[in-house]
Coordinates of C-alpha atoms and ligand atoms in Angstrom, one line a residue:
M1 CA -1.0 38.9 16.2
F2 CA -0.9 42.9 15.7
A3 CA -2.1 43.1 12.3
T4 CA -4.9 41.3 13.5
D5 CA -6.2 43.5 16.3
Q6 CA -5.8 46.3 13.7
R7 CA -7.8 44.5 11.3
D8 CA -10.3 43.8 14.2
L9 CA -10.4 47.2 15.3
R10 CA -10.6 48.9 11.5
T11 CA -13.5 46.9 10.5
P12 CA -15.9 47.9 12.9
R13 CA -15.4 51.7 12.3
K14 CA -15.7 51.1 8.8
H15 CA -19.2 49.8 9.3
T16 CA -19.7 52.8 11.5
A17 CA -18.9 55.3 8.5
V18 CA -20.6 53.5 6.1
R19 CA -23.7 53.8 8.4
T20 CA -23.0 57.3 9.1
V21 CA -23.3 58.2 4.8
V22 CA -26.2 56.3 4.4
F23 CA -28.2 57.5 7.5
Y24 CA -27.3 60.9 6.2
V25 CA -28.1 60.6 2.4
I26 CA -31.7 59.3 3.9
F27 CA -31.9 62.4 6.2
A28 CA -30.9 64.9 4.0
S29 CA -32.7 63.8 1.1
L30 CA -36.0 63.5 3.5
W31 CA -35.1 67.5 5.0
I32 CA -34.6 68.5 1.4
Y33 CA -38.1 67.2 0.2
F34 CA -40.2 67.3 3.3
S35 CA -38.8 71.4 4.3
D36 CA -39.3 72.8 0.7
T37 CA -43.1 71.2 0.5
L38 CA -43.7 72.5 3.9
L39 CA -42.5 76.0 3.4
A40 CA -44.4 75.9 -0.4
W41 CA -47.7 74.8 1.7
F42 CA -47.2 77.3 4.4
L43 CA -46.1 80.6 2.4
S44 CA -47.5 81.6 -0.8
D45 CA -45.7 84.7 -1.7
P46 CA -42.8 83.8 -3.4
D47 CA -40.0 86.3 -1.9
Q48 CA -41.2 84.9 1.9
L49 CA -40.7 81.6 0.2
T50 CA -37.2 82.2 -1.1
Q51 CA -36.1 83.9 2.2
A52 CA -37.1 81.0 4.4
Q53 CA -35.6 78.3 1.7
T54 CA -32.1 80.6 1.8
F55 CA -32.4 80.5 5.8
K56 CA -32.9 76.9 5.6
N57 CA -30.3 76.2 3.4
G58 CA -28.3 78.0 5.7
F59 CA -29.2 76.2 8.8
F60 CA -29.0 73.3 7.3
V61 CA -25.6 73.7 6.3
A62 CA -24.6 74.7 9.5
V63 CA -26.1 71.9 11.4
T64 CA -24.5 69.0 9.2
A65 CA -21.0 71.1 9.4
T66 CA -21.9 70.9 12.8
L67 CA -22.3 67.3 12.7
L68 CA -19.4 66.1 10.4
Y69 CA -17.1 68.1 12.8
L70 CA -18.0 66.3 15.9
Y71 CA -18.4 62.9 14.4
L72 CA -15.0 63.5 12.7
S73 CA -13.5 64.8 16.1
H74 CA -15.0 61.1 17.3
C75 CA -13.1 59.2 14.7
L76 CA -10.0 60.6 15.5
Q77 CA -10.4 59.7 19.4
V78 CA -11.2 56.6 18.8
Q79 CA -8.3 56.3 16.1
R80 CA -6.0 57.6 18.5
N81 CA -7.5 55.3 21.4
C82 CA -7.1 52.2 19.0
E83 CA -3.5 52.8 18.1
E84 CA -2.5 53.7 21.9
A85 CA -4.1 50.2 22.8
I86 CA -2.2 48.3 19.9
E87 CA 1.3 50.2 20.9
E88 CA 0.8 49.4 24.7
E89 CA -0.2 45.7 24.0
Q90 CA 2.6 45.4 21.3
D91 CA 5.0 46.9 24.5
K92 CA 3.3 44.3 26.9
T93 CA 3.6 41.2 24.3
Q94 CA 7.6 42.3 23.6
Q95 CA 8.3 42.8 27.6
D96 CA 6.9 39.3 28.0
I97 CA 8.8 37.7 25.1
R98 CA 11.6 39.7 26.9
E99 CA 10.8 38.2 30.1
R100 CA 10.5 34.8 28.6
F101 CA 13.7 34.7 27.3
K102 CA 15.2 36.2 30.2
Q103 CA 13.7 33.4 32.0
L104 CA 15.2 30.7 29.9
S105 CA 18.4 32.1 29.7
T106 CA 18.7 32.2 32.7
L107 CA 17.9 28.2 33.1
F108 CA 20.1 27.6 30.2
D109 CA 22.5 29.7 32.0
S110 CA 22.7 27.9 34.8
M111 CA 22.9 24.5 32.9
N112 CA 26.1 22.5 33.1
A113 CA 25.6 21.9 29.3
V114 CA 26.6 22.8 25.5
V115 CA 23.0 24.7 24.8
Y116 CA 23.3 27.0 21.8
V117 CA 20.4 27.9 18.7
A118 CA 21.8 28.5 15.2
D119 CA 19.9 29.5 12.0
F120 CA 19.0 26.7 9.6
T121 CA 20.0 28.5 6.6
T122 CA 23.1 30.8 7.4
Y123 CA 24.2 28.9 10.4
E124 CA 24.2 32.2 12.4
L125 CA 24.5 31.7 16.1
L126 CA 21.2 33.2 17.5
Y127 CA 21.8 32.1 21.4
V128 CA 24.7 30.6 23.5
N129 CA 24.4 29.7 26.8
Q130 CA 27.0 30.9 29.3
F131 CA 28.4 27.5 30.0
T132 CA 29.2 27.5 26.0
E133 CA 31.0 31.0 26.5
Q134 CA 33.1 29.8 29.1
F135 CA 34.6 26.9 26.4
F136 CA 34.5 28.4 23.2
G137 CA 34.7 32.5 24.3
Q138 CA 32.5 35.4 24.3
D139 CA 32.8 36.5 20.7
W140 CA 30.2 34.2 19.0
R141 CA 27.7 37.0 17.8
G142 CA 27.4 37.0 14.0
R143 CA 29.4 34.0 13.7
K144 CA 28.2 30.7 12.5
C145 CA 28.1 27.6 14.4
Y146 CA 30.8 25.9 12.4
Q147 CA 33.4 28.8 13.1
Y148 CA 32.7 29.2 16.7
L149 CA 32.5 25.7 17.7
Q150 CA 35.1 24.0 15.5
E151 CA 38.8 24.7 14.8
G152 CA 39.7 25.8 11.0
I153 CA 36.6 24.9 9.5
N154 CA 34.7 27.4 6.9
H155 CA 31.9 25.2 6.0
P156 CA 29.2 23.5 7.6
C157 CA 30.3 20.1 9.4
D158 CA 29.8 17.1 7.4
F159 CA 27.2 15.4 10.5
C160 CA 25.5 18.7 10.5
T161 CA 21.9 17.3 11.2
N162 CA 19.7 19.9 9.9
S163 CA 18.8 17.7 7.2
Q164 CA 17.4 15.3 9.8
L165 CA 15.5 17.5 11.7
I166 CA 12.7 18.7 9.6
I167 CA 10.0 17.1 7.6
N168 CA 7.9 18.6 5.4
G169 CA 8.8 22.0 6.7
E170 CA 7.4 21.5 10.1
P171 CA 10.3 20.2 12.9
G172 CA 10.7 16.2 13.1
N173 CA 12.1 14.3 15.9
P174 CA 14.9 14.7 17.8
V175 CA 18.1 13.6 16.5
V176 CA 20.8 12.1 19.5
W177 CA 24.8 11.6 18.5
E178 CA 27.8 11.4 20.3
F179 CA 31.0 13.3 19.5
L180 CA 34.5 14.0 21.0
N181 CA 34.9 18.0 20.9
T182 CA 39.0 18.5 19.7
K183 CA 38.9 21.7 21.7
N184 CA 38.7 20.4 24.7
N185 CA 39.0 16.8 24.1
R186 CA 35.8 15.9 26.0
W187 CA 33.1 13.7 25.0
Y188 CA 29.2 15.1 24.2
E189 CA 26.3 13.7 24.1
C190 CA 24.1 16.0 21.9
I191 CA 20.2 16.4 21.5
D192 CA 19.1 18.3 18.6
N193 CA 15.6 19.6 17.8
A194 CA 14.4 22.1 15.0
I195 CA 12.2 24.9 17.4
R196 CA 10.4 27.8 15.9
W197 CA 11.9 30.8 17.1
T198 CA 10.9 33.9 18.2
D199 CA 10.6 35.5 15.0
G200 CA 8.7 32.7 13.6
R201 CA 11.6 30.7 11.7
L202 CA 13.1 27.6 12.2
V203 CA 15.8 27.0 14.2
R204 CA 18.3 24.7 15.5
L205 CA 18.6 24.1 19.3
E206 CA 21.3 21.7 20.4
V207 CA 21.8 20.8 24.1
A208 CA 25.2 18.8 24.9
Q209 CA 25.7 17.0 27.9
D210 CA 29.3 16.1 29.1
I211 CA 29.5 12.2 29.1
T212 CA 33.2 12.2 29.3
E213 CA 33.3 10.4 32.8
R214 CA 30.8 8.0 31.5
K215 CA 32.9 7.1 28.9
E216 CA 35.8 6.6 30.3
L217 CA 34.4 4.3 32.9
E218 CA 32.8 2.0 29.8
K219 CA 36.3 2.1 28.1
I220 CA 38.1 0.8 31.3
K221 CA 35.0 -1.8 31.5
D222 CA 34.9 -2.6 27.5
D223 CA 39.3 -2.6 27.6
L224 CA 38.8 -4.8 30.5
L225 CA 36.6 -7.7 28.6
S226 CA 37.8 -6.9 25.7
T227 CA 41.1 -8.3 26.8
M228 CA 39.7 -11.2 28.8
S229 CA 38.0 -12.0 25.8
H230 CA 41.3 -12.0 23.4
E231 CA 42.8 -13.8 26.3
M232 CA 40.3 -16.4 26.5
R233 CA 39.9 -17.2 23.1
T234 CA 43.2 -18.9 22.6
P235 CA 42.7 -21.6 25.7
L236 CA 39.4 -22.0 23.8
T237 CA 40.3 -22.5 20.7
A238 CA 43.0 -25.4 22.1
I239 CA 39.9 -26.8 24.0
S240 CA 37.8 -27.4 20.7
G241 CA 40.3 -28.1 19.0
F242 CA 41.6 -31.3 20.9
A243 CA 37.9 -32.2 21.8
E244 CA 37.1 -32.1 18.2
L245 CA 40.2 -34.5 17.5
L246 CA 38.9 -36.7 20.0
L247 CA 35.6 -37.0 19.0
N248 CA 37.3 -38.5 15.7
E249 CA 39.4 -40.6 17.2
P250 CA 37.1 -44.1 16.8
E251 CA 38.7 -46.0 20.1
V252 CA 37.1 -43.2 22.6
P253 CA 34.4 -45.4 24.6
E254 CA 30.9 -44.0 24.0
Q255 CA 30.6 -42.6 27.8
Q256 CA 33.8 -40.1 27.3
R257 CA 32.9 -39.4 24.1
R258 CA 29.3 -38.1 25.4
H259 CA 31.4 -36.0 27.9
V260 CA 33.6 -34.8 25.1
E261 CA 31.1 -33.9 23.3
I262 CA 29.6 -31.8 25.8
I263 CA 33.1 -30.5 26.7
Y264 CA 33.2 -29.1 22.5
N265 CA 29.4 -27.8 22.6
E266 CA 30.1 -25.8 25.1
A267 CA 33.6 -24.4 24.2
E268 CA 32.0 -23.4 20.8
K269 CA 29.1 -21.7 22.7
L270 CA 31.7 -19.8 24.6
T271 CA 33.9 -19.3 21.5
E272 CA 30.5 -17.8 19.8
L273 CA 29.9 -15.6 22.8
I274 CA 33.2 -14.0 22.8
N275 CA 33.4 -13.4 19.0
R276 CA 30.1 -11.9 19.1
F277 CA 31.0 -9.8 22.2
L278 CA 34.2 -8.5 20.4
D279 CA 32.0 -7.8 17.0
V280 CA 29.9 -5.5 19.0
R281 CA 32.8 -3.8 21.0
R282 CA 34.4 -3.3 17.5
L283 CA 30.9 -1.6 16.0
K284 CA 30.9 0.8 19.0
F285 CA 34.2 1.7 19.3
D286 CA 37.0 1.0 16.8
R287 CA 34.3 1.1 13.5
A288 CA 35.5 3.9 10.8
R289 CA 33.3 3.9 8.1
I290 CA 35.0 2.5 5.6
N291 CA 34.6 0.4 2.7
Y292 CA 31.3 1.8 2.2
E293 CA 29.5 0.7 -1.5
Y294 CA 26.8 0.4 -3.6
L295 CA 25.8 -3.2 -2.8
S296 CA 23.2 -5.3 -4.5
V297 CA 20.4 -6.1 -1.8
L298 CA 19.8 -9.4 -4.0
D299 CA 23.8 -10.3 -3.8
L300 CA 23.6 -9.4 0.1
M301 CA 20.4 -11.7 0.4
E302 CA 21.8 -14.6 -1.4
K303 CA 24.9 -14.7 0.1
A304 CA 23.2 -14.5 3.7
K305 CA 21.2 -17.2 2.5
N306 CA 24.3 -19.1 2.0
G307 CA 26.2 -18.4 5.2
C308 CA 22.8 -19.2 7.1
R309 CA 24.4 -22.0 9.6
D310 CA 21.0 -23.1 11.7
C311 CA 19.0 -23.8 8.1
K312 CA 17.9 -27.5 8.7
A313 CA 16.6 -29.4 5.5
H314 CA 13.1 -28.7 6.4
H315 CA 13.7 -25.0 6.2
H316 CA 12.6 -23.6 3.0
I317 CA 14.0 -19.8 2.4
K318 CA 12.1 -18.3 -0.8
I319 CA 13.9 -15.3 -1.8
E320 CA 11.9 -12.2 -3.2
C321 CA 13.7 -8.9 -4.8
Q322 CA 14.1 -7.1 -7.8
A323 CA 17.7 -7.3 -9.2
D324 CA 18.0 -3.3 -9.1
I325 CA 17.7 -2.5 -5.3
Q326 CA 20.7 -1.3 -4.2
V327 CA 21.6 -0.1 -0.9
Y328 CA 24.9 2.2 0.4
G329 CA 26.8 0.4 2.8
N330 CA 29.8 -2.0 4.3
R331 CA 28.9 -5.6 2.4
Q332 CA 30.5 -7.6 5.6
E333 CA 28.2 -6.1 8.1
L334 CA 24.9 -5.8 6.5
T335 CA 25.5 -9.8 5.4
Q336 CA 26.2 -10.7 8.8
A337 CA 22.8 -8.5 10.1
I338 CA 20.6 -10.4 7.5
T339 CA 22.2 -13.3 8.0
Q340 CA 21.6 -12.8 12.0
L341 CA 17.8 -12.8 11.0
L342 CA 17.8 -15.6 8.6
E343 CA 19.3 -17.8 11.6
N344 CA 17.1 -16.6 13.9
A345 CA 14.1 -17.0 11.8
C346 CA 15.6 -20.9 11.2
R347 CA 16.7 -21.5 15.1
Y348 CA 13.1 -20.4 16.0
S349 CA 11.0 -22.1 13.3
P350 CA 11.7 -25.8 14.7
E351 CA 8.8 -27.2 13.3
S352 CA 7.3 -25.1 10.4
G353 CA 10.2 -24.2 7.7
R354 CA 8.8 -21.7 5.2
I355 CA 10.8 -18.5 5.6
S356 CA 10.3 -15.5 3.6
L357 CA 13.0 -13.2 2.8
T358 CA 11.9 -10.2 0.4
A359 CA 13.2 -6.6 -0.1
Q360 CA 11.1 -3.4 -1.2
S361 CA 12.3 -0.1 -2.5
S362 CA 10.7 3.2 -2.3
N363 CA 11.9 6.8 -3.0
R364 CA 13.2 7.4 0.3
E365 CA 14.1 3.7 1.8
T366 CA 14.8 0.4 1.5
S367 CA 13.0 -2.6 3.7
I368 CA 14.6 -6.2 3.7
C369 CA 12.3 -8.5 5.5
V370 CA 12.9 -11.7 7.3
A371 CA 9.5 -13.7 8.2
D372 CA 8.8 -17.0 9.9
Q373 CA 6.1 -18.7 10.7
G374 CA 8.0 -20.1 13.8
L375 CA 7.3 -19.7 17.6
G376 CA 6.6 -15.8 17.7
I377 CA 7.7 -13.4 20.3
P378 CA 5.3 -12.2 23.2
K379 CA 4.3 -8.2 22.7
H380 CA 6.2 -7.3 26.2
E381 CA 9.6 -8.8 24.8
L382 CA 9.3 -7.0 21.3
E383 CA 11.4 -4.0 23.0
S384 CA 13.9 -5.9 25.0
I385 CA 15.2 -8.7 22.5
F386 CA 17.5 -6.2 21.1
N387 CA 19.2 -5.7 24.4
P388 CA 22.8 -7.4 24.6
F389 CA 22.3 -11.2 26.4
H390 CA 18.4 -11.0 26.6
R391 CA 16.7 -14.2 25.8
I392 CA 13.6 -15.0 25.7
D393 CA 13.0 -17.7 29.0
T394 CA 11.2 -20.4 27.5
G395 CA 11.8 -23.9 27.5
N396 CA 12.1 -24.0 23.5
T397 CA 14.6 -20.9 23.2
R398 CA 17.0 -22.3 25.9
S399 CA 17.5 -25.3 24.0
T400 CA 18.3 -23.3 21.1
G401 CA 21.6 -22.7 22.4
G402 CA 22.5 -18.8 21.1
V403 CA 24.1 -16.1 23.7
G404 CA 21.4 -13.1 23.2
L405 CA 23.9 -11.1 21.2
G406 CA 22.8 -11.7 17.5
L407 CA 19.5 -9.3 17.6
C408 CA 22.2 -6.4 19.5
L409 CA 24.6 -6.7 16.6
A410 CA 22.3 -6.7 13.6
K411 CA 20.6 -3.5 14.9
E412 CA 23.8 -1.8 15.7
V413 CA 24.7 -2.4 12.3
V414 CA 21.5 -0.8 10.9
T415 CA 22.0 1.7 13.0
L416 CA 25.2 2.8 11.8
H417 CA 23.9 2.4 8.3
G418 CA 21.2 5.4 9.4
G419 CA 18.4 2.9 9.5
K420 CA 16.2 1.4 11.8
M421 CA 15.2 -2.3 12.7
Q422 CA 11.7 -2.9 13.1
V423 CA 9.9 -6.3 14.5
E424 CA 6.2 -7.7 14.4
S425 CA 5.3 -10.3 16.1
I426 CA 2.5 -13.1 17.1
S427 CA 3.2 -15.8 20.0
G428 CA 3.1 -19.0 18.5
Q429 CA 2.3 -17.5 14.7
G430 CA 5.4 -16.2 13.7
S431 CA 7.9 -13.1 13.4
T432 CA 8.7 -10.6 10.9
F433 CA 12.2 -8.8 11.4
T434 CA 12.6 -5.4 9.3
I435 CA 15.9 -4.0 8.2
V436 CA 15.1 0.0 7.1
L437 CA 17.5 1.4 5.4
P438 CA 17.8 5.0 3.4
K439 CA 18.3 5.6 -0.3
P440 CA 21.8 5.7 -1.1
V441 CA 20.9 9.0 -2.3
D442 CA 20.5 10.1 1.2
R443 CA 23.6 8.9 2.7
N444 CA 25.3 11.9 3.3
N445 CA 22.8 13.0 5.4
T446 CA 21.0 9.9 6.9
L447 CA 24.4 7.8 7.7
N448 CA 24.7 10.1 10.6
V449 CA 21.2 9.8 12.4
N450 CA 21.3 8.5 15.6
T451 CA 24.4 6.9 15.6
N452 CA 26.8 6.1 18.6
D453 CA 29.4 6.9 16.4
A454 CA 32.3 8.8 17.3
R455 CA 32.2 12.3 15.8
Q456 CA 34.4 15.4 16.0
L457 CA 33.5 18.5 16.8
Ligands
ADP1 P1 19.9 -15.8 20.4 O1 21.6 -15.7 20.5 O2 19.7 -16.0 21.9 O3 19.1 -15.7 19.4 P2 19.5 -13.0 19.5 O4 19.9 -11.9 20.1 O5 19.4 -13.2 18.3 O6 20.0 -13.9 20.9 O7 17.7 -12.9 19.9 C1 17.5 -12.5 21.2 C2 16.1 -13.6 21.5 O8 14.8 -13.2 20.8 C3 16.5 -15.1 21.3 O9 16.7 -15.3 22.3 C4 14.9 -15.2 21.0 O10 14.0 -15.7 22.1 C5 14.4 -13.9 20.5 N1 13.9 -14.1 19.1 C6 14.8 -13.7 18.2 N2 14.6 -14.1 16.7 C7 13.5 -14.4 16.8 C8 12.7 -14.9 15.7 N3 12.8 -14.8 14.4 N4 11.6 -15.8 16.6 C9 11.3 -15.5 17.7 N5 11.6 -15.5 19.1 C10 13.2 -15.0 18.1

C-alpha cells in the first residue's frame, strides 16, 4: 500500500522535471539565438557587441542559477512533504491495525473458547486468547502449536487440518472436528479456518468450544438406549425364532398363521431397527480406525450386489467399474454402505427394474454411483433423508418397511472415510446416490476431514 503511494507521488514529480528540462532547453536556445541576433542588429561596433554579449551571458547564468535554485528548493520541499505524508499514513495504518487487533483480542479474550492462530509452515503460535492461556499457560510465545497444546509431542499432529484448509494456495472451507483434550480431559468442537494474517501470509485460526456437558448427556442417552437395545435383542430373537417355528408347522390354522406372520414380521423389523441403531452407535463412539486396507472397488460392488436382500427378480443390477480402481478403508463398512444404497434402489423401484452401479476415478477421488429409475425423492427432502429415522411419508415408502436409519449409517461410514455422500433425484423418475472417497494417496490427510471421530489433543 505504501509502495503504491510512493510510486504515485513520485510519478508526477518525474513528469514535472522532464517538462522543466524541455522548457529550459527551448527557452535557452531561443534566448541565445534571438539575443545574439538582436545585439548584432543594434550594435555595429564589435567591441560594444563583445561587451554586451559578456553582460548578456552573465545575466543569463545569474537568472538560470536563481531559477535552478528555486526549482531545487521547491522539489526538496515537495519531497519532504511527501515523505511526511507517507510517514503519517504509515503511522495511521499501523495504529489502525493495532487498534483493530486490540478490538479482536478483546473479543476473543471474552470468549469461553480456545482461540489460537498458528503459522501454516512453521506451526509457530502467533496469537492465543486468554481462555487458552488459563488452561495451557502463558508461555506460548515462540512455541509451536503442538508443543504448547499437547503433552510430550515434538512433531505436527497426525490429525493436523492444515492440508485441508488451503485449496490451490487460497483459503478453503472450514474444517469442523471434535477431540478429547488429554491435558484437562474435556471435549472440544473445533472449527479450523485458513485466514490471511496481518502481514499477508496464510495462517490457521482455530476456535475450539468446550462441549463436554453435551457429550456427557449424549453418552448417558446413548448408553441408556444401547443397554435397552441389547436387552431387547434376546426376547426379540426368541419371539422371531418361535414365530418362525410356528410358521413352519403344517397344522397351524390359516387365521393363526396370518397372526404369527404379523408377529414374525414386526419382530424382524424391530430387530433390524435395533441392529441399525447399534451399528450407528458403534460407528460414532466405539470405532477405532482399524482394519483399513486397499480395496478393489469392483470387489466391493460385487459383494454388495450379492448381499442385497431387497433385490427381486425384476431388478437388473448392472455393474460398470474398471478392475484397477482402489479405495482405502474398512472393507466391511464400505460394503455395508454400498449394499444399503443398492437395497434402497431396489426397495424404492418397485416397478422399473434397471439399477446401475458404476465407479469412476480421478486424480483426487473415486466416485461410486448407485442409480435407479424408481420413485425418486422430492427436492425438499434431499437434505433430510440422511437424518436418523427420517422417512418420506408416502403410501409407497411406508409399505416398504424400512426404519429410516440406512442412509444415516451409510453417510456416517463415508464421512468417517474422509468422503462425502451426494444425491440427485427427480421425483417419479429415479435417484442417483454417489459415494465420493478420497484417493488412497491422500488418506493421511483426508481421513480426518469433518469426522465426529474422537481425537486426542
Ligand atoms: P429406510 O429404512 O426408510 O429405507 P433410509 O435411511 O435408507 O431408511 O432412507 C430414508 C428415506 O429416503 C426412505 O424412507 C426413502 O423414502 C428415501 N429413499 C432412500 N433411498 C431412496 C431411493 N433410492 N429412491 C427413493 N427414495 C429413497
